[in-house]
Tab-separated table of C-alpha atoms in Angstrom:
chain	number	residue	atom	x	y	z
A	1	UNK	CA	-151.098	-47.599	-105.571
A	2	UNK	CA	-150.426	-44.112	-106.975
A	3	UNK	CA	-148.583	-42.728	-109.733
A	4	UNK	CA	-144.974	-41.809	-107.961
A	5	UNK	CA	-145.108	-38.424	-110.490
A	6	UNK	CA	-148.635	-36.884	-110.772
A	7	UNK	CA	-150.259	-39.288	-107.440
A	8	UNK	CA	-153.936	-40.222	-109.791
A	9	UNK	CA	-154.854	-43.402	-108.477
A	10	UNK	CA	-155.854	-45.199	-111.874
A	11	UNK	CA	-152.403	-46.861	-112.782
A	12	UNK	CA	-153.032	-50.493	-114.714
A	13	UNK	CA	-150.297	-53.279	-114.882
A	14	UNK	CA	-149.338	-54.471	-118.151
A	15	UNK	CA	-146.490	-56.976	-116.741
A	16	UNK	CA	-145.973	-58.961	-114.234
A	17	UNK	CA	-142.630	-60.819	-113.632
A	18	UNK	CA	-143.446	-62.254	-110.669
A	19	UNK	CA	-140.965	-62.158	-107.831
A	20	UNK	CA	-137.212	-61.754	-107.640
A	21	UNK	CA	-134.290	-61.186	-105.561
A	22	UNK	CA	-132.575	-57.868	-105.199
A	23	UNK	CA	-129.632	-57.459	-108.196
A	24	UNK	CA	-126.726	-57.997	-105.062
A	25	UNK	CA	-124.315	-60.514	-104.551
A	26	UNK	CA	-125.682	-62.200	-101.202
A	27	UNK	CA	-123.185	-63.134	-98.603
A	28	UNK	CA	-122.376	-66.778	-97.198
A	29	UNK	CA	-125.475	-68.369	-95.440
A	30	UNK	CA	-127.694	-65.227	-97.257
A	31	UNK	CA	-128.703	-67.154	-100.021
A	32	UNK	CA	-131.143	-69.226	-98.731
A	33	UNK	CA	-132.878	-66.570	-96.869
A	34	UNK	CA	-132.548	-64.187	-99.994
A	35	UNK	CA	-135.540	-61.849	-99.972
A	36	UNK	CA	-137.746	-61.684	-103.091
A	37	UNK	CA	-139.757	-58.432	-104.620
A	38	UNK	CA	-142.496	-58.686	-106.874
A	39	UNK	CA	-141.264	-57.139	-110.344
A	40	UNK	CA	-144.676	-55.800	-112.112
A	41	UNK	CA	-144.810	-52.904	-113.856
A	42	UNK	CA	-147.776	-50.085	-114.118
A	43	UNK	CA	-148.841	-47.534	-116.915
A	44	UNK	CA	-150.542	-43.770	-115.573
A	45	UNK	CA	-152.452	-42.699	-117.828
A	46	UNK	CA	-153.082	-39.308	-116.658
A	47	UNK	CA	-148.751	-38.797	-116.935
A	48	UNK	CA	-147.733	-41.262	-119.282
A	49	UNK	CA	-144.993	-42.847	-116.625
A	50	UNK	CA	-144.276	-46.482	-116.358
A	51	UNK	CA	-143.350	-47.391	-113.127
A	52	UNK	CA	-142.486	-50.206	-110.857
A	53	UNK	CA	-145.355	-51.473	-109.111
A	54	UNK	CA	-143.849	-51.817	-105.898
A	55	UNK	CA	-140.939	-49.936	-105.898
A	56	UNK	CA	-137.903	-51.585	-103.516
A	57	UNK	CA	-136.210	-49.306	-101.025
A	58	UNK	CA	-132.735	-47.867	-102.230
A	59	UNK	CA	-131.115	-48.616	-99.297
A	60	UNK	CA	-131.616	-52.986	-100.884
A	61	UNK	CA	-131.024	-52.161	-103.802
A	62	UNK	CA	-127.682	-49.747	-103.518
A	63	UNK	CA	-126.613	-50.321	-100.432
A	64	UNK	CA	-122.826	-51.864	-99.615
A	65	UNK	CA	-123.042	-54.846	-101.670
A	66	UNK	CA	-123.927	-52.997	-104.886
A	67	UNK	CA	-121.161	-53.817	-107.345
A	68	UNK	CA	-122.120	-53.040	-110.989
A	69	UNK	CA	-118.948	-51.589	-112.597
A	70	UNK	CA	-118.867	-51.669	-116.226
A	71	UNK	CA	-115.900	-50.383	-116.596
A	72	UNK	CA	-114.362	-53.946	-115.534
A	73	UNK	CA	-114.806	-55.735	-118.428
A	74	UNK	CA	-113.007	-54.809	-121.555
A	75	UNK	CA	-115.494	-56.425	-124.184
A	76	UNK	CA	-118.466	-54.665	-122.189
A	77	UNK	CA	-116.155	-51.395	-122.935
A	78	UNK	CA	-115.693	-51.702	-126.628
A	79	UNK	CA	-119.431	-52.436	-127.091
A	80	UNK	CA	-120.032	-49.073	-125.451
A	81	UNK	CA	-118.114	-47.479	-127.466
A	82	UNK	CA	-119.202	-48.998	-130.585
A	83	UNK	CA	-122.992	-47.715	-129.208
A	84	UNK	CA	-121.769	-44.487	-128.765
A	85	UNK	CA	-120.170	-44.087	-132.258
A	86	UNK	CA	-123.270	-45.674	-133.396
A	87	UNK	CA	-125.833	-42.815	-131.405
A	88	UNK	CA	-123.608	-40.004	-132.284
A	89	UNK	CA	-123.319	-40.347	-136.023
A	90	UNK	CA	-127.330	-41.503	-136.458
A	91	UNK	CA	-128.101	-38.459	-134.507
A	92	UNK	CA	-125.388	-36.206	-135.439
A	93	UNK	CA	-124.304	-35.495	-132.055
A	94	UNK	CA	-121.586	-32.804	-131.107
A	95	UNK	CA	-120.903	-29.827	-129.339
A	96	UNK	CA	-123.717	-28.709	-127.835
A	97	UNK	CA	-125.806	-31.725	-127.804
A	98	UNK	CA	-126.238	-33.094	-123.969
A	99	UNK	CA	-126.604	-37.195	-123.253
A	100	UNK	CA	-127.858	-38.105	-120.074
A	101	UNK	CA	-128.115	-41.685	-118.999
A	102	UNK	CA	-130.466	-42.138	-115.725
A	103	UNK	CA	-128.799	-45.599	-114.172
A	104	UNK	CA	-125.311	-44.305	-115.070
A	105	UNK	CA	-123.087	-46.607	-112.651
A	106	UNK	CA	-119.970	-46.195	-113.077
A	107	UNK	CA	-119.886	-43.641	-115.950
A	108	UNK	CA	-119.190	-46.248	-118.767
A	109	UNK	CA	-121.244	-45.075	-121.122
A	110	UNK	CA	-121.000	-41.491	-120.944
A	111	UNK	CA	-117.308	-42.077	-121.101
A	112	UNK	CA	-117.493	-43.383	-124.257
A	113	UNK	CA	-119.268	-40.448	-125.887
A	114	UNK	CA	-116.409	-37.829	-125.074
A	115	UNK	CA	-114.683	-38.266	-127.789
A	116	UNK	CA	-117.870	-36.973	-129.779
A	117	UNK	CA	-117.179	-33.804	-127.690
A	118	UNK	CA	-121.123	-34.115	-125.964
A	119	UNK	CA	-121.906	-32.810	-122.784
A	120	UNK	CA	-122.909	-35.637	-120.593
A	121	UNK	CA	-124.958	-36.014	-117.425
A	122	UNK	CA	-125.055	-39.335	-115.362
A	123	UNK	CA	-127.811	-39.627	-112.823
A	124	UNK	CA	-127.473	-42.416	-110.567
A	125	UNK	CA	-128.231	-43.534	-106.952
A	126	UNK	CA	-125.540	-45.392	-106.001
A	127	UNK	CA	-121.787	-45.038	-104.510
A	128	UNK	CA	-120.267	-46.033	-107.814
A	129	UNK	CA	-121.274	-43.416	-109.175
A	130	UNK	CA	-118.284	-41.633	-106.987
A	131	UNK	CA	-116.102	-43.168	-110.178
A	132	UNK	CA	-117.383	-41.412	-112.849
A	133	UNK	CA	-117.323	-37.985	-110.864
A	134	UNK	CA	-113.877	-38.938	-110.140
A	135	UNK	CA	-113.203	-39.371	-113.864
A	136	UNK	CA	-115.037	-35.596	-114.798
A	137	UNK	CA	-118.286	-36.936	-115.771
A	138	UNK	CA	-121.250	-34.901	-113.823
C-alpha cells in the first residue's frame, strides 16, 4: 500500500474495524449478498495523512442508491445550526473568514453558517451535492 498523497510506501495501521458494508440502502433480495470492505485505517509518516487502508471505489459508495440528506430531518437541522453558532462565535468568524466542509452532502451545514455572513465551500463526491449548488452554496 502507498500513501494516496506523497506515494512512500511506509504507511502503519493504527485501526482496524474489521469489515463492513457500503453506507447504502440495499435493495430487496441485496441484503443477503451485501458486499463487505475492510474499514482499517493507516498513518504516513513522511505526509502526515490518515487514510483508508483500502479505499472503496466511488462508484459503491455514491452511486444511485446514495441517500444522505440532512436537510430531511428538522432536529438534525437545529443541531447544525446550534454548531454553527457555536464555531462562529468561539472562532469569531465573519466576513472574510471561509468554512469548507469536505463530505458536504447536501449543504446542511454550510447552510447554517450564512447567517454568520462566511464564505463557504462544500466539497463532496456525490449527486446530492446538486442541492446545495442549487441552494448557492459552492
Amino acid at each position: 500500500m502507498r500513501c494516496q498523497i506523497c506515494d512512500d510506501d511506509k504507511l502503519f495501521k493504527f485501526l482496524d474495524l474489521g469489515e463492513h458494508p457500503a453506507c447504502i440502502f440495499p435493495r430487496e433480495g441485496q441484503l443477503k449478498d451485501e458486499k463487505r470492505f475492510k474499514l482499517d485505517v493507516h498513518y504516513c509518516p513522511k505526509c502526515g495523512l490518515i487514510q483508508l487502508g483500502h479505499p472503496v471505489d466511488q462508484d459503491i459508495l455514491f452511486g444511485d442508491d446514495y441517500h444522505h440528506i440532512a436537510a430531511l430531518s428538522s432536529s438534525f437541522k437545529e443541531h447544525l445550526k446550534e454548531l454553527a453558532a457555536a464555531t462562529a462565535a468561539k472562532f469569531k468568524l465573519g466576513a472574510g473568514d471561509l468554512v469548507v466542509e469536505l463530505g458536504s452532502n447536501d449543504g446542511a451545514l454550510l447552510e447554517a453558517y450564512l447567517p454568520h455572513k462566511v464564505k463557504v465551500l462544500g466539497v463532496d463526491p456525490s449527486d446530492v451535492s446538486k442541492i446545495a449548488i442549487d441552494k448557492g452554496i459552492e
